[in-house]
Short mmCIF file of C-alpha atoms in Angstrom, two decimals:
data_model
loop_
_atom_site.label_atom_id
_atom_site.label_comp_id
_atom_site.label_asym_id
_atom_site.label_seq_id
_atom_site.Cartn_x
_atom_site.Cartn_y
_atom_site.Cartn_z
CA UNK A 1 34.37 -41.08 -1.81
CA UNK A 2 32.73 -37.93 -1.43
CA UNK A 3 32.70 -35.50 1.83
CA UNK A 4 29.59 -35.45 3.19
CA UNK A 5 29.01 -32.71 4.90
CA UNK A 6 30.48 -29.23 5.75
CA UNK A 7 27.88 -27.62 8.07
CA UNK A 8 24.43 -27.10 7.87
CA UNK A 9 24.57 -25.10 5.29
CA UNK A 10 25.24 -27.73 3.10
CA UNK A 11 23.48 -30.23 4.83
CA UNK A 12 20.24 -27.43 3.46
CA UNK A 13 21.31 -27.52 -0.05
CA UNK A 14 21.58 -30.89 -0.82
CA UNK A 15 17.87 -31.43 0.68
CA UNK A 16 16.33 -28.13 -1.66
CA UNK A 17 18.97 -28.32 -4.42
CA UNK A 18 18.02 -31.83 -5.86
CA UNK A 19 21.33 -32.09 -6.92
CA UNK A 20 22.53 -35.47 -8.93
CA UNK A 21 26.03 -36.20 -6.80
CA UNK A 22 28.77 -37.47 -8.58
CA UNK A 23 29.82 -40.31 -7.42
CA UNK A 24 32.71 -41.58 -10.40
CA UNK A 25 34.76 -39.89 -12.70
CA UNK A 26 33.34 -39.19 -16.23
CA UNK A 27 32.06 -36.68 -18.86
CA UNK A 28 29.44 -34.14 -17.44
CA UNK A 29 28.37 -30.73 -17.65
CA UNK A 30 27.69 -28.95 -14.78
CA UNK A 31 24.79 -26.42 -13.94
CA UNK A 32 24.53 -23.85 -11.31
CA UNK A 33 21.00 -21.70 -10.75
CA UNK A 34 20.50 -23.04 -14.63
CA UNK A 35 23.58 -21.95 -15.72
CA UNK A 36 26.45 -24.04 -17.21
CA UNK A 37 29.91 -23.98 -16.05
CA UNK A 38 32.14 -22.83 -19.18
CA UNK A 39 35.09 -21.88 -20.36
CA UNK A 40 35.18 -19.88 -23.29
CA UNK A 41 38.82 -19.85 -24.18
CA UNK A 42 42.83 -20.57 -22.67
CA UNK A 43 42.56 -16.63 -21.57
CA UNK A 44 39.06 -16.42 -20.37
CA UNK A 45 37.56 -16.62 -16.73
CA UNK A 46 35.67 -19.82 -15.84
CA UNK A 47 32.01 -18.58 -15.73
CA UNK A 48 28.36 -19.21 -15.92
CA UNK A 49 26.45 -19.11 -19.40
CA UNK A 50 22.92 -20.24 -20.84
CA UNK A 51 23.23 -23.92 -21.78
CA UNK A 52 24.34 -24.97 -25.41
CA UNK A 53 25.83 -28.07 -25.39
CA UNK A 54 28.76 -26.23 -26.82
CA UNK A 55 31.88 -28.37 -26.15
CA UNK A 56 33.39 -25.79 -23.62
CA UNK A 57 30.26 -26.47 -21.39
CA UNK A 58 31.96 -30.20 -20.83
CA UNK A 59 34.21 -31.17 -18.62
CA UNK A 60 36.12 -34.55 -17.37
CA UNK A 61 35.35 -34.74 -13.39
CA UNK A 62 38.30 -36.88 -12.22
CA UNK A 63 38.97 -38.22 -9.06
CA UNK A 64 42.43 -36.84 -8.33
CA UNK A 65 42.44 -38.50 -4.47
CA UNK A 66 39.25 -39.62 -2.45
CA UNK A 67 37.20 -36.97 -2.12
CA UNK A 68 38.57 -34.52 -4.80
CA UNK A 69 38.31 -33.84 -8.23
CA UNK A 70 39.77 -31.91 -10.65
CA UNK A 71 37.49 -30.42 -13.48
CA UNK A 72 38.96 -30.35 -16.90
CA UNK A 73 37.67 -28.78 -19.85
CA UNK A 74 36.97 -30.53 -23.41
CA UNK A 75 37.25 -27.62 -25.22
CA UNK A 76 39.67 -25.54 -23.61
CA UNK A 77 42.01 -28.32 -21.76
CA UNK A 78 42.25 -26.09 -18.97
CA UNK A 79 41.51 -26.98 -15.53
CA UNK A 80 39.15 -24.81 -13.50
CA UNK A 81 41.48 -23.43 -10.76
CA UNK A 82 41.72 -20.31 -8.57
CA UNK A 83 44.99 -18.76 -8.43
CA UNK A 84 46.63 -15.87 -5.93
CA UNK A 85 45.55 -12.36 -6.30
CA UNK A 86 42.20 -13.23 -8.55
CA UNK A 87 39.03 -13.76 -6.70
CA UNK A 88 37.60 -15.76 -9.73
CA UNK A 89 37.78 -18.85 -11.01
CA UNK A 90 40.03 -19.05 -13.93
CA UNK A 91 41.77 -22.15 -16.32
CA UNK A 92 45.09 -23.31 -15.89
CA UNK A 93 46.94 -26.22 -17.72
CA UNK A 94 48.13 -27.81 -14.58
CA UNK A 95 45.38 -29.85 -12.71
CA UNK A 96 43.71 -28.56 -9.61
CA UNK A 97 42.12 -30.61 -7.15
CA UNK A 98 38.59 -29.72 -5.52
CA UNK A 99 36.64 -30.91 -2.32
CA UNK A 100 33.69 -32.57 -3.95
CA UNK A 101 31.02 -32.67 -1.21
CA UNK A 102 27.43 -34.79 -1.13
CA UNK A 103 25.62 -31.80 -2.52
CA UNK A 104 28.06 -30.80 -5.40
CA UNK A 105 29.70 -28.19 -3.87
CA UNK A 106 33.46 -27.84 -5.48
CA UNK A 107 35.21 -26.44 -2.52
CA UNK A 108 39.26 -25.32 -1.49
CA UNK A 109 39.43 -27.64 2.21
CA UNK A 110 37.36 -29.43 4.57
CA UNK A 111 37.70 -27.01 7.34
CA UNK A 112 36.22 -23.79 7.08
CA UNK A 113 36.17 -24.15 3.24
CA UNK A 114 35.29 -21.80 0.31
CA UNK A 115 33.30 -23.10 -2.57
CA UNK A 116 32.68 -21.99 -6.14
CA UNK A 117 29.41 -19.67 -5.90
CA UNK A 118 27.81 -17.74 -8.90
CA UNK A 119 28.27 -14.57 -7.52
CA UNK A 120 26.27 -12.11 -10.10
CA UNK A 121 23.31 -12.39 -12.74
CA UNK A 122 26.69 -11.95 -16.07
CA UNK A 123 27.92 -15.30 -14.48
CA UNK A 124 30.75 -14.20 -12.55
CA UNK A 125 31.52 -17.08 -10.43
CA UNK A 126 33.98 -16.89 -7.16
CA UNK A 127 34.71 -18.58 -4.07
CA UNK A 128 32.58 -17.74 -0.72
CA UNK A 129 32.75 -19.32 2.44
CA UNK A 130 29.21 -21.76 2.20
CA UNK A 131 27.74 -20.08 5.15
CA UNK A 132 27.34 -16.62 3.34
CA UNK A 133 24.10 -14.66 4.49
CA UNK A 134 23.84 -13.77 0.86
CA UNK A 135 22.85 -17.50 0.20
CA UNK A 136 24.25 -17.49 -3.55
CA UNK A 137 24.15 -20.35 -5.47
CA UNK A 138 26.85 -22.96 -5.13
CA UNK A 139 25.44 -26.46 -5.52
CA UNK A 140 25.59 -27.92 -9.45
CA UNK A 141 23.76 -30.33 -11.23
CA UNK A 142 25.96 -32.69 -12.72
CA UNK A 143 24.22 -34.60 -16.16
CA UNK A 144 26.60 -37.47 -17.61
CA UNK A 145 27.03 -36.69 -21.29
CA UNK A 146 29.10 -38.67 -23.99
CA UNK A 147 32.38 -37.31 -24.37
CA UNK A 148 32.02 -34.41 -27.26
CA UNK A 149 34.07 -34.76 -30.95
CA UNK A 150 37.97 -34.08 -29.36
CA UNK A 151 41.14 -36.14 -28.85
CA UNK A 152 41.43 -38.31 -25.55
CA UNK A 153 43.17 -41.08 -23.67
CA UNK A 154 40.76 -43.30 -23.02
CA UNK A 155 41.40 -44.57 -19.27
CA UNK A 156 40.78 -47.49 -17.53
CA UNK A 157 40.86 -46.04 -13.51
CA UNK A 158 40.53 -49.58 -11.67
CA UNK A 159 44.01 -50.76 -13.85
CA UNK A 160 45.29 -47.74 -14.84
CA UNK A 161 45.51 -48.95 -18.52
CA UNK A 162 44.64 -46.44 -21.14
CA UNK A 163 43.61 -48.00 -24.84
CA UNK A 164 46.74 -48.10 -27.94
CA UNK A 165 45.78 -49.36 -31.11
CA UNK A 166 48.00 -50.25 -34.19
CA UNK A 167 46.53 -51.63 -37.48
CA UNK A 168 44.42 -55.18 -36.78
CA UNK A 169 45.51 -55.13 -32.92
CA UNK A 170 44.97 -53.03 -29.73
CA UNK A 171 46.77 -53.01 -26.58
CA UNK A 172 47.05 -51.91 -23.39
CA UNK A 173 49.64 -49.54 -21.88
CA UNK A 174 50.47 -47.32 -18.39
CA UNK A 175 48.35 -43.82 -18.29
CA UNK A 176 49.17 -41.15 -19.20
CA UNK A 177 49.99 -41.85 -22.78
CA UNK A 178 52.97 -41.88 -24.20
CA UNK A 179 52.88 -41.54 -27.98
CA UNK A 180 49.89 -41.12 -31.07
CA UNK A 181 48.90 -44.66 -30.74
CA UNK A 182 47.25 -44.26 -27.46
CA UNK A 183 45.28 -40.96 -28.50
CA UNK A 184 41.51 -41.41 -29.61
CA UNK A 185 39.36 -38.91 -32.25
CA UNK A 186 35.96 -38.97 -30.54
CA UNK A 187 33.51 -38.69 -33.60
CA UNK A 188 30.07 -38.65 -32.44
CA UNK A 189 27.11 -40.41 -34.63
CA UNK A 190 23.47 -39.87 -35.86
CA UNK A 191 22.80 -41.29 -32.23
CA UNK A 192 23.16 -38.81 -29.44
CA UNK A 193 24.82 -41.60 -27.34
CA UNK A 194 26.93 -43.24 -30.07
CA UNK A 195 30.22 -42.65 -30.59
CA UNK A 196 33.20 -44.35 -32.73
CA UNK A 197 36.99 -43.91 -31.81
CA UNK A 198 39.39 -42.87 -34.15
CA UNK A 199 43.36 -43.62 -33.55
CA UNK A 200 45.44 -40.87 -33.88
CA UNK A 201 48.67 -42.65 -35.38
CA UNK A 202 47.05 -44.68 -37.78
CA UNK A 203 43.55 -44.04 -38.49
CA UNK A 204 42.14 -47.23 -37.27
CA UNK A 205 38.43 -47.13 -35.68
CA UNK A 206 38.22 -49.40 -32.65
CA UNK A 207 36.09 -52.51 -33.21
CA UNK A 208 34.40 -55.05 -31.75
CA UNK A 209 34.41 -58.67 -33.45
CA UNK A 210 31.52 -61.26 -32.92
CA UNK A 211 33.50 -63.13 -31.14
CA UNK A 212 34.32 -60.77 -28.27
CA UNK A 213 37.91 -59.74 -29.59
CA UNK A 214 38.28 -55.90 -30.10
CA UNK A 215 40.58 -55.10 -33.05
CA UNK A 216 41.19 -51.70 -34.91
CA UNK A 217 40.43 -51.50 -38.44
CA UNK A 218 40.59 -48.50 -41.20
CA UNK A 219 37.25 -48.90 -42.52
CA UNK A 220 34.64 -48.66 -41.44
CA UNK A 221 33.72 -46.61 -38.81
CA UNK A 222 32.66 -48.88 -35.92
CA UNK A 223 29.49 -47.60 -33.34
CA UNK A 224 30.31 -47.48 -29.70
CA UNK A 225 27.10 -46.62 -27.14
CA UNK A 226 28.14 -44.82 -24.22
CA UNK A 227 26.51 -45.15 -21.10
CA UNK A 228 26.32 -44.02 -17.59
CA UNK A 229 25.24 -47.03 -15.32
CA UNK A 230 25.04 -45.91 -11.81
CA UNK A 231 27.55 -45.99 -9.14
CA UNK A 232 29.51 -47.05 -11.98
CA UNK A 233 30.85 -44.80 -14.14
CA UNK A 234 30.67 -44.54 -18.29
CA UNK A 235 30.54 -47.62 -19.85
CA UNK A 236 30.51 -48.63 -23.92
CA UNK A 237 29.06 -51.02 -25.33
CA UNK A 238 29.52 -52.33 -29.06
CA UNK A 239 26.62 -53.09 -31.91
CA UNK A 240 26.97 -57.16 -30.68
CA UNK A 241 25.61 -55.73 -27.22
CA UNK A 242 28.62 -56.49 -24.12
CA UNK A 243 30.45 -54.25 -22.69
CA UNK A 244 34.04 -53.08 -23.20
CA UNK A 245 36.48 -54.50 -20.46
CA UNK A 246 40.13 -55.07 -19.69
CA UNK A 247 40.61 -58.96 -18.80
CA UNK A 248 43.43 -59.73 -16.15
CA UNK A 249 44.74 -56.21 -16.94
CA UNK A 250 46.28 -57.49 -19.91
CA UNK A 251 43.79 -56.65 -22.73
CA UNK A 252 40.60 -55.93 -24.24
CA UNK A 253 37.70 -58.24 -24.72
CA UNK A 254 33.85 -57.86 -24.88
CA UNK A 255 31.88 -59.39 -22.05
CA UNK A 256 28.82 -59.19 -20.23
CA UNK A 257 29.71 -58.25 -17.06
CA UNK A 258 30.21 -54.85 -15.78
CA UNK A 259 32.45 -53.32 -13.01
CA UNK A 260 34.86 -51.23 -12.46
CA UNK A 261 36.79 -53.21 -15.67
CA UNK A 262 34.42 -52.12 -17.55
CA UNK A 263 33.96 -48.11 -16.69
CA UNK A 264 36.15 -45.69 -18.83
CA UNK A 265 37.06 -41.74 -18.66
CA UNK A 266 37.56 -39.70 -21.25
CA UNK A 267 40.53 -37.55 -20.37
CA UNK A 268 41.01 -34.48 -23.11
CA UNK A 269 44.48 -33.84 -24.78
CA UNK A 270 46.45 -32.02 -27.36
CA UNK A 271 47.53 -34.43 -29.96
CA UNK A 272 50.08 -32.09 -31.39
CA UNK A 273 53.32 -33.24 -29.16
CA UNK A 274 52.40 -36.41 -29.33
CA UNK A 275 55.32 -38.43 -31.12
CA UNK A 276 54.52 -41.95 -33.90
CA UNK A 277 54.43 -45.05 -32.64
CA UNK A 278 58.01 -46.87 -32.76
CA UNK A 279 57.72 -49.92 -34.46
#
């Protein structure tokens, strides 16, 4: 749940700004006055850049609580943050959790809040209060994008079930993950909304079978579309058509319906200290 209004001010921008809300967690870059929200590296401010569709321009919105977010980089796997004593927006490795309001502003409170503003034409970005008589720019457009070639847990929000694979099964387990079978290679295809997942410990590609099972095999590469229903969240959907879904929050199947069973975010991680699977 979003708040829905803090003055207005922001009652203004969401009426000129045409901004798309988001509504669910997912994979999205995010735009302010044309500019994309980036982070270039672990060291770097959190600023505003011409569009690329470079990987640092991507980042998981997650819905920490209702009503707030926390905004993770793909690239980077920093979390845009503000800490003491810098007026900018910076990354940290801990998350952070934002105010998301109706318009897209990412704000610090619900009283009297500051919000993430583009504060100069280099893309300098800091927080003002959203009644400034400057009127900079502080609403985003959020576009849903495919999650970009890096490693993930793949996350089931509704059971809180991320997706473990060993060779010729998958499985289920308890986010966040615990070891290299429950980490995913993202390798995007010819398609600009197809995708095929990659198992860290083993190799394995997840698969769909014709007869709804999902499996994980070594070869070959199996085509997942990723999609962005609305009020929904990101959804994928095998060759066979269906959707992937977790059945009585025990395991994975392909089915037609869709719901919150069937939505999945792509949270960014550093494989390195992950451990093997114990057999």
């Amino acid at each position: 749940m979003r708040i829905t209004s803090i003055g207005s001010f922001a009652l203004t921008a969401l009426a000129t700004a045409r901004a798309i809300s988001i509504t669910t967690s997912g994979v999205y870059t995010l735009t302010i006055a044309g500019r994309a929200l980036t982070h270039g590296n672990a060291t770097a401010p959190v600023t505003a850049e011409i569009p690329s569709r470079a990987a640092n321009q991507a980042w998981t919105v997650f819905f920490v609580a209702d009503g707030v977010v926390s905004l993770q980089n793909v690239a980077t796997l920093e979390f845009a943050a503000i800490t003491r004593g810098n007026p900018g927006i910076v990354g940290t490795n801990s998350s952070f959790g934002w105010v998301l309001f109706e318009s897209n502003l990412f704000c610090t409170g619900t009283d009297s809040a500051f919000c993430i503003s583009l504060v100069s034409s280099n893309g300098q970005l800091s927080l003002v209060n959203p009644g400034n008589p400057e009127n900079l720019p502080q609403v985003f457009d959020a576009t849903p994008i495919p999650p970009p070639r890096a490693w993930y847990e793949v996350h089931n929000v509704a059971t809180n079930r991320i997706i473990g694979a060993t060779p010729g099964f998958t499985f289920l387990s308890t986010y966040p993950a615990s070891d290299r079978s429950e980490i995913w290679l993202v390798q995007p295809q010819e398609n600009s909304s197809t995708i095929a997942l990659q198992n860290l410990d083993t190799s394995v590609w997840l698969t769909a079978e014709s007869n709804g099972n999902v499996t994980a095999v070594f070869d070959p590469p199996a085509p997942w579309i990723v999609a962005f229903p609305a009020g929904l969240g990101q959804t994928l959907t095998p060759a066979s058509s269906g959707f992937l879904q977790v059945t009585a929050g025990t395991s994975l199947v392909i089915d037609s319906f869709t719901g919150q069973t069937s939505t999945w975010v792509f949270h960014p991680v550093d494989p390195a200290p992950f451990l093997p699977r114990r057999v």
